[in-house]
Amino acid sequence: KMMLLFCLLVFSITEYTFAQSIRPQQNDINITEKQPVMLSCKYEGSANSLHWYRQYPGSKPEFVLLVIEASTMHVKYADPRIPGMDGKISMKDKQVYLEISSAEVSDSALYYCALEPTVTGNTSTLYKNLLNLHSFVIASRFLLADKICCVINDNLALSQLTDLNSLLQPHDGIISSLMSHKKTL
């Protein structure tokens, strides 16, 4: 069987705030194709909505879905909806989930969860003012390989992105995207 190595490097995208934070609940998950995958992030404080994004190597992050925290759970999906992906929230445990019903090689990407408000406040556009980022905690990636990916410490400053870039492979587009976008601000 083909083995998918799932390495969770999750980056959280939040604005400066002391009451809110978000952290991954797993570091590494090993799966085979066709298995379900559950990504989870634990948040503190209150959040009206929690967003999930996906980024393919060399591409910009794309909106996957957002889960709205209310008396009943609501999910807003990308248009068109990405097949096999769903969101859930546990308000009691303050956890948000991204479910992939059956992992495929095409799911290989970097996944992000973000607290509301996002950097832009817009579910379609992720980058606008990266200087408002205060932590990088959550990003998830599927790798079709037998190599192990690094797990990066959370609460990294923007000044540490250059050091992060040296840890990651060239196909890990998030750091180069962040660095090139930061230079244009």
PDB file of C-alpha atoms in Angstrom:
ATOM      1  CA  LYS A   1       0.000   0.000   0.000  1.00  0.00           C
ATOM      2  CA  MET A   2       1.074   3.552  -0.670  1.00  0.00           C
ATOM      3  CA  MET A   3       1.737   5.322   2.625  1.00  0.00           C
ATOM      4  CA  LEU A   4       0.921   8.967   3.169  1.00  0.00           C
ATOM      5  CA  LEU A   5       2.939  10.605   5.899  1.00  0.00           C
ATOM      6  CA  PHE A   6       0.948  13.358   7.464  1.00  0.00           C
ATOM      7  CA  CYS A   7       2.968  16.001   9.226  1.00  0.00           C
ATOM      8  CA  LEU A   8       1.141  18.688  11.129  1.00  0.00           C
ATOM      9  CA  LEU A   9       3.003  22.002  11.159  1.00  0.00           C
ATOM     10  CA  VAL A  10      -0.025  24.120  11.760  1.00  0.00           C
ATOM     11  CA  PHE A  11       0.242  27.907  11.527  1.00  0.00           C
ATOM     12  CA  SER A  12      -2.378  30.055  13.183  1.00  0.00           C
ATOM     13  CA  ILE A  13      -3.215  33.417  11.747  1.00  0.00           C
ATOM     14  CA  THR A  14      -4.532  35.853  14.315  1.00  0.00           C
ATOM     15  CA  GLU A  15      -4.431  39.573  14.971  1.00  0.00           C
ATOM     16  CA  TYR A  16      -2.805  41.067  18.058  1.00  0.00           C
ATOM     17  CA  THR A  17      -5.034  40.159  20.940  1.00  0.00           C
ATOM     18  CA  PHE A  18      -4.439  38.828  24.409  1.00  0.00           C
ATOM     19  CA  ALA A  19      -7.722  36.991  24.820  1.00  0.00           C
ATOM     20  CA  GLN A  20      -7.500  34.752  21.774  1.00  0.00           C
ATOM     21  CA  SER A  21      -5.086  32.049  20.707  1.00  0.00           C
ATOM     22  CA  ILE A  22      -5.203  28.833  18.715  1.00  0.00           C
ATOM     23  CA  ARG A  23      -2.988  25.744  18.838  1.00  0.00           C
ATOM     24  CA  PRO A  24      -2.816  22.379  17.070  1.00  0.00           C
ATOM     25  CA  GLN A  25      -3.880  19.261  18.949  1.00  0.00           C
ATOM     26  CA  GLN A  26      -1.606  16.818  17.071  1.00  0.00           C
ATOM     27  CA  ASN A  27       1.970  16.903  15.880  1.00  0.00           C
ATOM     28  CA  ASP A  28       2.219  13.892  13.569  1.00  0.00           C
ATOM     29  CA  ILE A  29      -0.328  11.511  12.079  1.00  0.00           C
ATOM     30  CA  ASN A  30       0.574   8.549   9.865  1.00  0.00           C
ATOM     31  CA  ILE A  31      -2.150   7.440   7.473  1.00  0.00           C
ATOM     32  CA  THR A  32      -2.616   5.426   4.319  1.00  0.00           C
ATOM     33  CA  GLU A  33      -4.632   6.511   1.317  1.00  0.00           C
ATOM     34  CA  LYS A  34      -8.402   6.344   1.672  1.00  0.00           C
ATOM     35  CA  GLN A  35      -8.219   6.795   5.457  1.00  0.00           C
ATOM     36  CA  PRO A  36     -10.160   9.614   7.115  1.00  0.00           C
ATOM     37  CA  VAL A  37      -8.133  12.466   8.605  1.00  0.00           C
ATOM     38  CA  MET A  38      -9.182  14.805  11.401  1.00  0.00           C
ATOM     39  CA  LEU A  39      -7.168  18.003  11.913  1.00  0.00           C
ATOM     40  CA  SER A  40      -7.929  19.832  15.122  1.00  0.00           C
ATOM     41  CA  CYS A  41      -7.024  23.105  16.760  1.00  0.00           C
ATOM     42  CA  LYS A  42      -7.793  24.233  20.294  1.00  0.00           C
ATOM     43  CA  TYR A  43      -8.655  27.894  20.754  1.00  0.00           C
ATOM     44  CA  GLU A  44      -8.872  30.139  23.798  1.00  0.00           C
ATOM     45  CA  GLY A  45     -11.133  33.102  24.305  1.00  0.00           C
ATOM     46  CA  SER A  46     -14.164  33.592  22.135  1.00  0.00           C
ATOM     47  CA  ALA A  47     -14.352  33.322  18.398  1.00  0.00           C
ATOM     48  CA  ASN A  48     -17.313  33.986  16.151  1.00  0.00           C
ATOM     49  CA  SER A  49     -15.857  31.872  13.378  1.00  0.00           C
ATOM     50  CA  LEU A  50     -12.821  29.684  12.803  1.00  0.00           C
ATOM     51  CA  HIS A  51     -11.375  29.438   9.324  1.00  0.00           C
ATOM     52  CA  TRP A  52      -9.509  26.689   7.449  1.00  0.00           C
ATOM     53  CA  TYR A  53      -7.269  27.415   4.450  1.00  0.00           C
ATOM     54  CA  ARG A  54      -5.231  25.193   2.138  1.00  0.00           C
ATOM     55  CA  GLN A  55      -2.070  26.052   0.222  1.00  0.00           C
ATOM     56  CA  TYR A  56      -0.509  24.020  -2.571  1.00  0.00           C
ATOM     57  CA  PRO A  57       3.227  24.452  -3.222  1.00  0.00           C
ATOM     58  CA  GLY A  58       3.843  27.563  -5.306  1.00  0.00           C
ATOM     59  CA  SER A  59       0.254  28.798  -4.869  1.00  0.00           C
ATOM     60  CA  LYS A  60      -1.532  31.249  -2.614  1.00  0.00           C
ATOM     61  CA  PRO A  61      -3.614  29.930   0.289  1.00  0.00           C
ATOM     62  CA  GLU A  62      -7.226  29.218  -0.614  1.00  0.00           C
ATOM     63  CA  PHE A  63     -10.285  29.308   1.597  1.00  0.00           C
ATOM     64  CA  VAL A  64     -11.595  25.819   2.481  1.00  0.00           C
ATOM     65  CA  LEU A  65     -14.349  26.518   5.002  1.00  0.00           C
ATOM     66  CA  LEU A  66     -15.268  28.352   8.146  1.00  0.00           C
ATOM     67  CA  VAL A  67     -17.078  27.045  11.181  1.00  0.00           C
ATOM     68  CA  ILE A  68     -19.362  29.512  12.930  1.00  0.00           C
ATOM     69  CA  GLU A  69     -19.605  29.298  16.711  1.00  0.00           C
ATOM     70  CA  ALA A  70     -23.204  29.885  17.742  1.00  0.00           C
ATOM     71  CA  SER A  71     -25.930  28.108  19.690  1.00  0.00           C
ATOM     72  CA  THR A  72     -25.931  25.681  16.776  1.00  0.00           C
ATOM     73  CA  MET A  73     -22.965  24.992  14.536  1.00  0.00           C
ATOM     74  CA  HIS A  74     -22.926  26.410  11.012  1.00  0.00           C
ATOM     75  CA  VAL A  75     -20.345  25.734   8.299  1.00  0.00           C
ATOM     76  CA  LYS A  76     -19.676  27.968   5.291  1.00  0.00           C
ATOM     77  CA  TYR A  77     -17.850  26.153   2.488  1.00  0.00           C
ATOM     78  CA  ALA A  78     -15.659  27.376  -0.332  1.00  0.00           C
ATOM     79  CA  ASP A  79     -17.496  27.975  -3.591  1.00  0.00           C
ATOM     80  CA  PRO A  80     -17.263  25.487  -5.172  1.00  0.00           C
ATOM     81  CA  ARG A  81     -17.176  23.225  -2.132  1.00  0.00           C
ATOM     82  CA  ILE A  82     -14.074  21.052  -1.831  1.00  0.00           C
ATOM     83  CA  PRO A  83     -15.279  17.428  -1.933  1.00  0.00           C
ATOM     84  CA  GLY A  84     -14.635  15.288   1.125  1.00  0.00           C
ATOM     85  CA  MET A  85     -13.894  18.175   3.497  1.00  0.00           C
ATOM     86  CA  ASP A  86     -16.096  19.199   6.386  1.00  0.00           C
ATOM     87  CA  GLY A  87     -15.781  21.299   9.516  1.00  0.00           C
ATOM     88  CA  LYS A  88     -16.950  20.831  13.085  1.00  0.00           C
ATOM     89  CA  ILE A  89     -16.584  22.678  16.356  1.00  0.00           C
ATOM     90  CA  SER A  90     -16.824  21.689  20.002  1.00  0.00           C
ATOM     91  CA  MET A  91     -17.733  24.858  21.872  1.00  0.00           C
ATOM     92  CA  LYS A  92     -17.497  22.992  25.183  1.00  0.00           C
ATOM     93  CA  ASP A  93     -13.896  21.872  24.498  1.00  0.00           C
ATOM     94  CA  LYS A  94     -13.079  24.955  22.372  1.00  0.00           C
ATOM     95  CA  GLN A  95     -11.798  22.849  19.496  1.00  0.00           C
ATOM     96  CA  VAL A  96     -12.331  23.241  15.765  1.00  0.00           C
ATOM     97  CA  TYR A  97     -11.913  20.370  13.310  1.00  0.00           C
ATOM     98  CA  LEU A  98     -11.267  19.890   9.617  1.00  0.00           C
ATOM     99  CA  GLU A  99     -12.330  16.443   8.454  1.00  0.00           C
ATOM    100  CA  ILE A 100     -11.013  14.871   5.276  1.00  0.00           C
ATOM    101  CA  SER A 101     -13.241  11.862   4.674  1.00  0.00           C
ATOM    102  CA  SER A 102     -10.797   9.851   2.539  1.00  0.00           C
ATOM    103  CA  ALA A 103      -7.214  11.096   2.149  1.00  0.00           C
ATOM    104  CA  GLU A 104      -5.889  11.228  -1.396  1.00  0.00           C
ATOM    105  CA  VAL A 105      -2.531  12.259  -2.791  1.00  0.00           C
ATOM    106  CA  SER A 106      -4.326  15.313  -4.216  1.00  0.00           C
ATOM    107  CA  ASP A 107      -4.947  16.423  -0.620  1.00  0.00           C
ATOM    108  CA  SER A 108      -1.199  17.032  -0.247  1.00  0.00           C
ATOM    109  CA  ALA A 109      -1.074  20.669   0.813  1.00  0.00           C
ATOM    110  CA  LEU A 110      -0.419  22.988   3.705  1.00  0.00           C
ATOM    111  CA  TYR A 111      -3.553  23.520   5.849  1.00  0.00           C
ATOM    112  CA  TYR A 112      -4.115  26.500   8.141  1.00  0.00           C
ATOM    113  CA  CYS A 113      -6.641  27.241  10.832  1.00  0.00           C
ATOM    114  CA  ALA A 114      -7.238  30.867  11.761  1.00  0.00           C
ATOM    115  CA  LEU A 115      -9.203  32.652  14.446  1.00  0.00           C
ATOM    116  CA  GLU A 116     -11.804  35.224  13.526  1.00  0.00           C
ATOM    117  CA  PRO A 117     -10.992  37.848  12.455  1.00  0.00           C
ATOM    118  CA  THR A 118      -8.574  36.623   9.833  1.00  0.00           C
ATOM    119  CA  VAL A 119      -5.761  38.830   8.642  1.00  0.00           C
ATOM    120  CA  THR A 120      -8.063  40.384   6.066  1.00  0.00           C
ATOM    121  CA  GLY A 121     -11.472  39.609   7.547  1.00  0.00           C
ATOM    122  CA  ASN A 122     -12.257  38.190   4.110  1.00  0.00           C
ATOM    123  CA  THR A 123     -12.692  34.449   3.579  1.00  0.00           C
ATOM    124  CA  SER A 124     -11.496  34.720  -0.027  1.00  0.00           C
ATOM    125  CA  THR A 125      -8.282  36.689   0.490  1.00  0.00           C
ATOM    126  CA  LEU A 126      -5.814  35.581   3.135  1.00  0.00           C
ATOM    127  CA  TYR A 127      -2.976  38.084   2.824  1.00  0.00           C
ATOM    128  CA  LYS A 128      -3.371  41.799   3.287  1.00  0.00           C
ATOM    129  CA  ASN A 129      -1.406  42.976   6.297  1.00  0.00           C
ATOM    130  CA  LEU A 130       1.045  40.379   7.538  1.00  0.00           C
ATOM    131  CA  LEU A 131       2.433  42.782  10.117  1.00  0.00           C
ATOM    132  CA  ASN A 132      -0.666  42.016  12.202  1.00  0.00           C
ATOM    133  CA  LEU A 133       0.384  38.392  12.608  1.00  0.00           C
ATOM    134  CA  HIS A 134       1.612  37.575  16.085  1.00  0.00           C
ATOM    135  CA  SER A 135       1.999  33.819  16.014  1.00  0.00           C
ATOM    136  CA  PHE A 136       2.548  31.044  13.563  1.00  0.00           C
ATOM    137  CA  VAL A 137       1.175  27.921  15.033  1.00  0.00           C
ATOM    138  CA  ILE A 138      -0.891  25.877  12.682  1.00  0.00           C
ATOM    139  CA  ALA A 139      -0.398  24.353   9.277  1.00  0.00           C
ATOM    140  CA  SER A 140      -0.893  20.825   8.204  1.00  0.00           C
ATOM    141  CA  ARG A 141       0.634  19.036   5.288  1.00  0.00           C
ATOM    142  CA  PHE A 142       0.321  15.660   3.636  1.00  0.00           C
ATOM    143  CA  LEU A 143       3.556  14.285   2.235  1.00  0.00           C
ATOM    144  CA  LEU A 144       3.748  11.358  -0.131  1.00  0.00           C
ATOM    145  CA  ALA A 145       7.217  10.273   0.904  1.00  0.00           C
ATOM    146  CA  ASP A 146       9.124   8.395   3.547  1.00  0.00           C
ATOM    147  CA  LYS A 147      10.865  11.460   4.882  1.00  0.00           C
ATOM    148  CA  ILE A 148       9.989  13.101   8.159  1.00  0.00           C
ATOM    149  CA  CYS A 149       9.043  16.735   8.233  1.00  0.00           C
ATOM    150  CA  CYS A 150      10.041  19.106  10.923  1.00  0.00           C
ATOM    151  CA  VAL A 151       7.665  20.354  13.603  1.00  0.00           C
ATOM    152  CA  ILE A 152       8.164  24.042  14.176  1.00  0.00           C
ATOM    153  CA  ASN A 153       7.775  25.818  17.491  1.00  0.00           C
ATOM    154  CA  ASP A 154       4.817  28.149  17.837  1.00  0.00           C
ATOM    155  CA  ASN A 155       4.793  31.890  18.533  1.00  0.00           C
ATOM    156  CA  LEU A 156       7.407  32.724  15.939  1.00  0.00           C
ATOM    157  CA  ALA A 157       8.060  36.365  15.183  1.00  0.00           C
ATOM    158  CA  LEU A 158       8.056  37.602  11.601  1.00  0.00           C
ATOM    159  CA  SER A 159      11.780  38.232  11.987  1.00  0.00           C
ATOM    160  CA  GLN A 160      12.256  34.492  12.433  1.00  0.00           C
ATOM    161  CA  LEU A 161      10.778  33.611   9.034  1.00  0.00           C
ATOM    162  CA  THR A 162      14.216  33.655   7.427  1.00  0.00           C
ATOM    163  CA  ASP A 163      15.418  31.058   9.937  1.00  0.00           C
ATOM    164  CA  LEU A 164      12.276  29.002   9.283  1.00  0.00           C
ATOM    165  CA  ASN A 165      12.927  29.140   5.566  1.00  0.00           C
ATOM    166  CA  SER A 166      16.272  27.405   6.072  1.00  0.00           C
ATOM    167  CA  LEU A 167      14.521  24.514   7.877  1.00  0.00           C
ATOM    168  CA  LEU A 168      12.002  23.834   5.139  1.00  0.00           C
ATOM    169  CA  GLN A 169      12.369  22.405   1.667  1.00  0.00           C
ATOM    170  CA  PRO A 170      11.974  24.643  -1.424  1.00  0.00           C
ATOM    171  CA  HIS A 171       8.500  23.208  -2.092  1.00  0.00           C
ATOM    172  CA  ASP A 172       7.278  24.507   1.263  1.00  0.00           C
ATOM    173  CA  GLY A 173       5.845  27.648  -0.295  1.00  0.00           C
ATOM    174  CA  ILE A 174       4.401  29.293   2.795  1.00  0.00           C
ATOM    175  CA  ILE A 175       7.636  30.846   4.044  1.00  0.00           C
ATOM    176  CA  SER A 176       8.674  32.234   0.673  1.00  0.00           C
ATOM    177  CA  SER A 177       5.126  33.516   0.146  1.00  0.00           C
ATOM    178  CA  LEU A 178       5.149  35.238   3.523  1.00  0.00           C
ATOM    179  CA  MET A 179       8.601  36.714   3.011  1.00  0.00           C
ATOM    180  CA  SER A 180       7.907  38.005  -0.494  1.00  0.00           C
ATOM    181  CA  HIS A 181       4.552  39.429   0.568  1.00  0.00           C
ATOM    182  CA  LYS A 182       6.036  41.067   3.660  1.00  0.00           C
ATOM    183  CA  LYS A 183       8.563  42.886   1.468  1.00  0.00           C
ATOM    184  CA  THR A 184       5.725  44.463  -0.535  1.00  0.00           C
ATOM    185  CA  LEU A 185       3.994  45.950   2.519  1.00  0.00           C
TER     186      LEU A 185
END
